[in-house]
Amino acid sequence: MLNSWVVMPTCLPTVLRRCHACASERFRADGKFRVNANHKLLDAWLLVLCAGCGDTGKLTILERTHVRSVRPELLDRMHDNDPSLAAELLQDPVVRRRSRIALDWDGAWRLDTGGADHLDREVIDVSVRFAARIPVRPMRLIAEGCGLSRAEVERLTAEGKVVSAVRLSGKVSGDFTFTLKR
């Protein structure tokens, strides 16, 4: 029987970028946008607050974009300060590259295993799905989902009792499956 686990975000990740005011490198995004119109051109930013001094930083979303080329529902979501739009845009590689930021997901996600009924079985087949592109070590997920220590998961992997098509020692942010034999 195949178990399905889901890695879900619980809040917006921390934005890693140097603050110009206090040299802190952590910003909090709370889903607030600023949209500025200059005649028929729009600028839009996702606002982030420095964790050190509280200063506001701006991540460019739209820059000198003609009003007619912006989808009306996107503009409405920015005007409504939609936090799900903020989450989508923070994960967009173009936005991250343009704003020169990285994301820190520590404490901003959880693993939903659907219950503990799989823990007593001899062989466990698990499909792990990511609700967002959250980079996590598969060994950490296996340890947390099966109630094992990471050292125990490493030992089981070395013995060939944890099998997966993905490399378990690095980080993944995409769906994968694994089999655990006890």
Coordinates of N, CA and C in Angstrom, one line a residue:
M1 N 0.8 -1.2 0.0 CA 0.0 0.0 0.0 C 0.9 1.2 0.0
L2 N 0.6 2.2 -0.9 CA 1.4 3.4 -1.1 C 0.9 4.5 -0.1
N3 N 1.7 5.0 0.7 CA 1.4 6.1 1.6 C 1.7 7.4 0.9
S4 N 0.9 8.5 1.1 CA 1.2 9.8 0.5 C 1.5 10.8 1.7
W5 N 2.7 11.4 1.5 CA 3.1 12.4 2.5 C 3.1 13.7 1.7
V6 N 2.8 14.8 2.4 CA 2.9 16.1 1.7 C 3.7 17.1 2.6
V7 N 4.6 17.8 1.9 CA 5.4 18.8 2.5 C 4.7 20.1 2.2
M8 N 4.2 20.8 3.3 CA 3.3 22.0 3.1 C 4.0 23.2 3.8
P9 N 3.9 24.3 3.1 CA 4.3 25.6 3.8 C 3.3 26.0 4.9
T10 N 3.9 26.5 6.0 CA 3.0 26.9 7.1 C 3.0 28.5 7.1
C11 N 4.0 29.1 6.5 CA 4.0 30.6 6.5 C 5.0 30.9 5.3
L12 N 5.1 32.2 5.1 CA 6.1 32.7 4.0 C 7.5 32.5 4.5
P13 N 8.4 32.1 3.6 CA 9.8 31.9 4.1 C 10.5 33.2 4.4
T14 N 11.6 33.2 5.1 CA 12.4 34.4 5.4 C 13.2 34.7 4.1
V15 N 13.2 36.0 3.8 CA 14.0 36.4 2.6 C 15.4 36.8 3.1
L16 N 16.4 36.2 2.4 CA 17.8 36.5 2.7 C 18.3 37.5 1.7
R17 N 18.6 38.7 2.3 CA 19.2 39.8 1.5 C 19.7 40.8 2.5
R18 N 20.8 41.5 2.2 CA 21.4 42.4 3.1 C 20.6 43.7 3.2
C19 N 20.4 44.1 4.5 CA 19.6 45.4 4.7 C 20.6 46.6 4.6
H20 N 20.2 47.6 3.9 CA 21.1 48.8 3.7 C 21.2 49.6 4.9
A21 N 20.3 49.5 5.9 CA 20.3 50.3 7.1 C 21.1 49.7 8.2
C22 N 21.0 48.4 8.4 CA 21.6 47.8 9.6 C 22.5 46.6 9.3
A23 N 22.6 46.2 8.1 CA 23.5 45.1 7.7 C 22.9 43.7 8.1
S24 N 21.7 43.7 8.6 CA 21.0 42.4 8.8 C 20.8 41.7 7.5
E25 N 20.7 40.4 7.5 CA 20.5 39.7 6.2 C 19.2 38.9 6.2
R26 N 18.2 39.3 7.0 CA 17.0 38.6 7.1 C 15.8 39.6 7.0
F27 N 14.9 39.2 6.1 CA 13.7 40.1 5.9 C 12.4 39.2 6.1
R28 N 11.3 39.7 6.6 CA 10.1 39.0 6.7 C 9.1 39.6 5.7
A29 N 8.5 38.6 4.9 CA 7.5 39.0 4.0 C 6.1 38.8 4.6
D30 N 5.2 39.8 4.5 CA 3.9 39.5 5.1 C 2.8 39.6 4.1
G31 N 3.2 39.7 2.8 CA 2.2 39.7 1.7 C 1.6 41.1 1.3
K32 N 2.3 42.1 1.7 CA 1.9 43.5 1.3 C 2.6 43.9 0.0
F33 N 1.8 44.5 -0.8 CA 2.3 45.0 -2.1 C 2.2 46.5 -2.2
R34 N 3.0 47.1 -3.0 CA 2.8 48.5 -3.3 C 2.8 48.6 -4.9
V35 N 1.8 49.3 -5.4 CA 1.6 49.5 -6.8 C 1.6 50.9 -7.1
N36 N 2.4 51.4 -8.0 CA 2.5 52.8 -8.4 C 2.3 52.9 -9.9
A37 N 1.4 53.9 -10.2 CA 1.1 54.1 -11.6 C 1.7 55.5 -12.0
N38 N 2.3 55.5 -13.2 CA 2.8 56.8 -13.7 C 2.3 56.8 -15.2
H39 N 1.2 57.5 -15.3 CA 0.4 57.6 -16.6 C 0.0 56.2 -16.9
K40 N 0.5 55.6 -18.0 CA 0.0 54.2 -18.4 C 1.0 53.2 -18.0
L41 N 2.0 53.5 -17.2 CA 3.0 52.5 -16.8 C 2.9 52.2 -15.3
L42 N 3.1 50.9 -15.0 CA 2.9 50.4 -13.6 C 4.3 49.9 -13.1
D43 N 4.5 50.2 -11.8 CA 5.5 49.6 -11.0 C 4.8 48.9 -9.9
A44 N 5.3 47.7 -9.5 CA 4.8 46.9 -8.4 C 5.9 46.3 -7.6
W45 N 5.8 46.3 -6.3 CA 6.8 45.8 -5.4 C 6.1 44.9 -4.3
L46 N 6.8 43.9 -3.9 CA 6.4 43.1 -2.7 C 7.3 43.7 -1.6
L47 N 6.6 44.1 -0.5 CA 7.3 44.8 0.6 C 7.7 43.7 1.6
V48 N 9.0 43.9 2.1 CA 9.5 43.0 3.1 C 10.1 43.9 4.2
L49 N 10.0 43.4 5.4 CA 10.5 44.1 6.6 C 11.8 43.5 7.1
C50 N 12.8 44.3 7.4 CA 14.0 43.9 8.0 C 13.8 43.3 9.3
A51 N 14.3 42.1 9.6 CA 14.2 41.5 10.9 C 15.0 42.2 12.0
G52 N 16.0 42.9 11.6 CA 16.9 43.6 12.6 C 16.3 45.0 13.0
C53 N 16.1 45.8 12.0 CA 15.7 47.2 12.3 C 14.3 47.6 11.9
G54 N 13.6 46.7 11.2 CA 12.2 47.0 10.8 C 12.1 47.9 9.5
D55 N 13.2 48.2 8.9 CA 13.2 49.0 7.7 C 12.5 48.2 6.6
T56 N 11.8 48.9 5.7 CA 11.1 48.3 4.6 C 12.0 48.2 3.3
G57 N 12.0 47.0 2.8 CA 12.6 46.7 1.5 C 11.6 46.4 0.5
K58 N 12.0 46.6 -0.8 CA 11.1 46.3 -1.9 C 11.7 45.3 -2.9
L59 N 10.9 44.3 -3.2 CA 11.3 43.3 -4.2 C 10.5 43.6 -5.5
T60 N 11.1 43.9 -6.6 CA 10.5 44.4 -7.8 C 9.7 43.2 -8.4
I61 N 8.4 43.5 -8.7 CA 7.5 42.5 -9.4 C 7.3 43.0 -10.8
L62 N 6.9 44.2 -10.9 CA 6.7 44.8 -12.3 C 7.5 46.1 -12.3
E63 N 8.1 46.4 -13.5 CA 8.9 47.6 -13.6 C 8.5 48.3 -14.9
R64 N 7.9 49.4 -14.9 CA 7.6 50.2 -16.1 C 6.8 49.4 -17.1
T65 N 5.8 48.7 -16.6 CA 5.0 47.8 -17.4 C 3.7 48.5 -17.8
H66 N 3.4 48.4 -19.1 CA 2.2 49.1 -19.6 C 1.0 48.4 -18.9
V67 N 0.0 49.3 -18.6 CA -1.2 48.8 -17.8 C -1.9 47.7 -18.6
R68 N -2.1 47.9 -19.9 CA -2.8 46.9 -20.6 C -2.2 45.5 -20.7
S69 N -0.9 45.4 -20.4 CA -0.2 44.1 -20.5 C -0.3 43.4 -19.1
V70 N -0.8 44.0 -18.1 CA -1.0 43.3 -16.8 C -2.4 42.7 -16.7
R71 N -2.4 41.4 -16.4 CA -3.7 40.8 -16.2 C -4.5 41.5 -15.1
P72 N -5.8 41.7 -15.3 CA -6.6 42.4 -14.3 C -6.7 41.7 -13.0
E73 N -6.7 40.3 -13.0 CA -6.8 39.5 -11.8 C -5.5 39.6 -11.0
L74 N -4.4 39.7 -11.7 CA -3.1 39.9 -11.0 C -3.0 41.3 -10.3
L75 N -3.5 42.3 -11.0 CA -3.5 43.6 -10.4 C -4.5 43.7 -9.2
D76 N -5.6 43.0 -9.3 CA -6.6 42.9 -8.2 C -6.0 42.2 -7.0
R77 N -5.3 41.1 -7.2 CA -4.6 40.4 -6.1 C -3.6 41.2 -5.4
M78 N -2.8 42.0 -6.2 CA -1.8 42.9 -5.6 C -2.5 44.0 -4.8
H79 N -3.6 44.6 -5.3 CA -4.3 45.6 -4.5 C -4.9 45.0 -3.3
D80 N -5.3 43.7 -3.3 CA -5.9 43.1 -2.1 C -4.8 42.5 -1.1
N81 N -3.5 42.7 -1.5 CA -2.4 42.2 -0.6 C -2.6 40.7 -0.4
D82 N -2.8 39.9 -1.4 CA -3.0 38.5 -1.4 C -1.7 37.7 -0.9
P83 N -1.8 37.1 0.3 CA -0.6 36.4 0.7 C -0.2 35.2 -0.1
S84 N -1.2 34.6 -0.8 CA -0.9 33.4 -1.7 C -0.1 33.9 -2.9
L85 N -0.4 35.1 -3.4 CA 0.3 35.7 -4.5 C 1.7 36.0 -4.1
A86 N 1.9 36.5 -2.9 CA 3.3 36.7 -2.3 C 4.1 35.4 -2.3
A87 N 3.4 34.3 -1.9 CA 4.1 33.0 -1.8 C 4.5 32.6 -3.2
E88 N 3.6 32.8 -4.2 CA 3.9 32.4 -5.6 C 5.1 33.2 -6.1
L89 N 5.0 34.5 -5.9 CA 6.1 35.4 -6.4 C 7.4 35.1 -5.8
L90 N 7.5 34.8 -4.5 CA 8.7 34.6 -3.8 C 9.4 33.3 -4.4
Q91 N 8.6 32.4 -4.9 CA 9.1 31.1 -5.4 C 9.5 31.3 -6.9
D92 N 9.1 32.4 -7.5 CA 9.4 32.6 -8.9 C 10.9 32.9 -9.1
P93 N 11.6 32.0 -9.9 CA 13.1 32.3 -10.1 C 13.4 33.6 -10.7
V94 N 12.5 34.1 -11.5 CA 12.8 35.4 -12.2 C 12.8 36.5 -11.1
V95 N 11.8 36.5 -10.2 CA 11.7 37.5 -9.2 C 12.9 37.4 -8.2
R96 N 13.3 36.2 -7.9 CA 14.4 36.0 -7.0 C 15.7 36.5 -7.6
R97 N 15.9 36.2 -8.9 CA 17.1 36.6 -9.6 C 17.2 38.1 -9.7
R98 N 16.0 38.7 -10.1 CA 16.0 40.2 -10.3 C 16.2 40.9 -9.0
S99 N 15.7 40.4 -7.9 CA 15.9 41.1 -6.6 C 17.1 40.6 -5.8
R100 N 17.8 39.7 -6.4 CA 19.0 39.1 -5.8 C 18.7 38.6 -4.3
I101 N 17.8 37.7 -4.2 CA 17.4 37.2 -2.9 C 17.5 35.7 -2.9
A102 N 17.6 35.1 -1.7 CA 17.4 33.7 -1.5 C 16.4 33.5 -0.4
L103 N 15.8 32.3 -0.3 CA 14.8 32.0 0.7 C 15.3 31.1 1.7
D104 N 14.9 31.3 3.0 CA 15.2 30.4 4.1 C 13.9 29.8 4.6
W105 N 13.7 28.5 4.4 CA 12.5 27.8 4.7 C 12.5 27.2 6.1
D106 N 13.5 27.4 6.9 CA 13.6 26.9 8.3 C 12.4 27.3 9.1
G107 N 11.6 26.4 9.6 CA 10.4 26.6 10.4 C 9.2 27.1 9.7
A108 N 9.3 27.1 8.3 CA 8.2 27.6 7.5 C 7.4 26.5 6.8
W109 N 7.7 25.2 7.2 CA 7.0 24.1 6.5 C 6.7 23.0 7.6
R110 N 5.8 22.1 7.1 CA 5.5 20.9 8.0 C 5.3 19.7 7.1
L111 N 5.5 18.5 7.7 CA 5.3 17.3 6.9 C 4.0 16.7 7.4
D112 N 3.0 16.4 6.5 CA 1.8 15.8 6.8 C 1.8 14.4 6.3
T113 N 1.9 13.4 7.2 CA 2.0 12.0 6.9 C 0.7 11.3 6.8
G114 N -0.4 11.9 7.3 CA -1.7 11.3 7.2 C -1.9 10.3 8.4
G115 N -1.1 10.4 9.4 CA -1.3 9.5 10.6 C -0.2 8.5 10.8
A116 N -0.2 7.8 11.9 CA 0.9 7.0 12.3 C 0.6 5.5 12.0
D117 N -0.4 5.1 11.2 CA -0.7 3.7 11.0 C 0.4 3.0 10.2
H118 N 1.3 3.7 9.5 CA 2.3 3.0 8.7 C 3.5 2.6 9.5
L119 N 3.7 3.1 10.7 CA 4.9 2.9 11.5 C 5.1 1.5 11.9
D120 N 4.1 0.6 12.0 CA 4.3 -0.7 12.5 C 4.5 -1.7 11.4
R121 N 4.4 -1.3 10.1 CA 4.6 -2.2 9.0 C 6.0 -2.6 8.7
E122 N 6.3 -3.7 8.1 CA 7.6 -4.2 7.8 C 8.2 -3.4 6.6
V123 N 7.3 -3.2 5.6 CA 7.7 -2.5 4.4 C 6.8 -1.3 4.2
I124 N 7.4 -0.2 3.9 CA 6.6 1.1 3.7 C 7.0 1.7 2.4
D125 N 6.0 1.8 1.5 CA 6.2 2.6 0.2 C 5.5 3.9 0.4
V126 N 6.3 5.0 0.2 CA 5.8 6.3 0.4 C 6.1 7.2 -0.8
S127 N 5.1 8.0 -1.2 CA 5.2 9.0 -2.2 C 5.1 10.4 -1.5
V128 N 6.2 11.1 -1.7 CA 6.3 12.4 -1.0 C 6.0 13.5 -2.1
R129 N 5.0 14.4 -1.8 CA 4.6 15.4 -2.7 C 4.9 16.8 -2.0
F130 N 5.4 17.7 -2.8 CA 5.7 19.1 -2.3 C 4.6 20.0 -2.8
A131 N 4.0 20.7 -1.8 CA 2.9 21.7 -2.2 C 3.6 23.0 -2.6
A132 N 4.8 23.2 -2.3 CA 5.6 24.3 -2.8 C 7.1 23.9 -3.0
R133 N 7.8 24.6 -3.7 CA 9.2 24.3 -3.9 C 10.1 24.6 -2.7
I134 N 10.0 23.7 -1.7 CA 10.7 23.8 -0.4 C 11.9 22.9 -0.5
P135 N 13.1 23.4 -0.4 CA 14.3 22.5 -0.4 C 14.5 21.8 0.9
V136 N 14.4 20.5 1.0 CA 14.5 19.7 2.2 C 15.3 18.5 1.9
R137 N 16.1 18.0 2.9 CA 16.8 16.8 2.8 C 15.8 15.6 2.9
P138 N 15.8 14.7 2.0 CA 14.9 13.5 2.0 C 15.2 12.7 3.3
M139 N 16.4 12.6 3.8 CA 16.7 11.8 5.0 C 16.0 12.5 6.2
R140 N 15.9 13.8 6.2 CA 15.2 14.5 7.3 C 13.7 14.1 7.2
L141 N 13.1 14.1 6.0 CA 11.7 13.8 5.9 C 11.4 12.4 6.3
I142 N 12.3 11.5 5.9 CA 12.1 10.1 6.3 C 12.2 9.9 7.8
A143 N 13.2 10.5 8.4 CA 13.3 10.4 9.8 C 12.1 11.0 10.6
E144 N 11.7 12.2 10.1 CA 10.5 12.8 10.8 C 9.2 12.0 10.6
G145 N 9.0 11.5 9.3 CA 7.8 10.8 9.0 C 7.7 9.4 9.6
C146 N 8.9 8.8 9.8 CA 8.9 7.4 10.4 C 9.2 7.4 11.9
G147 N 9.5 8.5 12.5 CA 9.8 8.5 13.9 C 11.2 7.9 14.2
L148 N 12.1 8.1 13.3 CA 13.5 7.6 13.5 C 14.4 8.8 13.6
S149 N 15.6 8.5 14.1 CA 16.7 9.5 14.1 C 17.3 9.6 12.7
R150 N 18.0 10.7 12.4 CA 18.6 10.8 11.1 C 19.8 9.8 11.0
A151 N 20.5 9.5 12.1 CA 21.5 8.5 12.1 C 21.0 7.2 11.7
E152 N 19.8 6.8 12.3 CA 19.2 5.5 12.0 C 18.8 5.4 10.5
V153 N 18.3 6.5 9.9 CA 18.0 6.6 8.5 C 19.2 6.4 7.6
E154 N 20.3 7.1 8.0 CA 21.6 6.9 7.3 C 22.1 5.5 7.3
R155 N 21.9 4.8 8.5 CA 22.4 3.5 8.6 C 21.5 2.5 7.8
L156 N 20.2 2.8 7.8 CA 19.3 1.9 6.9 C 19.6 2.2 5.5
T157 N 19.9 3.4 5.1 CA 20.3 3.7 3.7 C 21.6 3.0 3.3
A158 N 22.5 3.0 4.2 CA 23.8 2.3 3.9 C 23.6 0.8 3.8
E159 N 22.7 0.2 4.5 CA 22.4 -1.2 4.5 C 21.5 -1.6 3.3
G160 N 21.0 -0.6 2.6 CA 20.1 -0.8 1.4 C 18.7 -1.1 1.8
K161 N 18.3 -0.7 3.0 CA 16.9 -0.9 3.4 C 16.0 0.4 3.1
V162 N 16.6 1.5 2.7 CA 15.9 2.6 2.3 C 16.3 2.8 0.8
V163 N 15.3 2.7 -0.1 CA 15.6 2.7 -1.5 C 14.8 3.8 -2.2
S164 N 15.5 4.6 -3.0 CA 14.7 5.7 -3.7 C 15.5 6.0 -5.1
A165 N 14.7 6.5 -6.0 CA 15.3 6.9 -7.3 C 16.1 8.2 -7.2
V166 N 15.8 9.0 -6.1 CA 16.5 10.3 -5.9 C 17.6 10.1 -4.9
R167 N 18.6 10.9 -5.0 CA 19.7 10.9 -4.1 C 19.2 11.4 -2.7
L168 N 19.4 10.6 -1.7 CA 18.8 10.9 -0.4 C 19.7 11.8 0.5
S169 N 21.0 12.0 0.0 CA 21.9 12.7 0.9 C 21.8 14.2 0.6
G170 N 21.3 14.7 -0.6 CA 21.2 16.1 -0.9 C 19.9 16.6 -0.5
K171 N 19.6 17.8 -1.1 CA 18.3 18.4 -0.9 C 17.4 18.3 -2.1
V172 N 16.1 18.1 -1.9 CA 15.2 18.0 -3.1 C 14.1 19.0 -2.8
S173 N 13.4 19.4 -3.9 CA 12.2 20.3 -3.7 C 11.1 19.8 -4.7
G174 N 11.3 18.6 -5.2 CA 10.3 18.0 -6.1 C 9.9 16.7 -5.6
D175 N 8.8 16.2 -6.1 CA 8.2 15.0 -5.6 C 9.1 13.8 -5.8
F176 N 9.1 12.8 -4.9 CA 9.8 11.6 -5.0 C 9.2 10.5 -4.2
T177 N 9.6 9.3 -4.5 CA 9.1 8.1 -3.7 C 10.3 7.4 -3.1
F178 N 10.0 6.6 -2.1 CA 11.0 5.8 -1.4 C 10.3 4.5 -0.8
T179 N 11.1 3.5 -0.6 CA 10.7 2.3 0.1 C 11.6 2.1 1.3
L180 N 11.0 1.8 2.5 CA 11.7 1.5 3.7 C 11.4 0.1 4.1
K181 N 12.4 -0.7 4.3 CA 12.3 -2.1 4.8 C 12.9 -2.2 6.1
R182 N 12.2 -2.7 7.1 CA 12.8 -2.8 8.4 C 13.3 -4.2 8.7

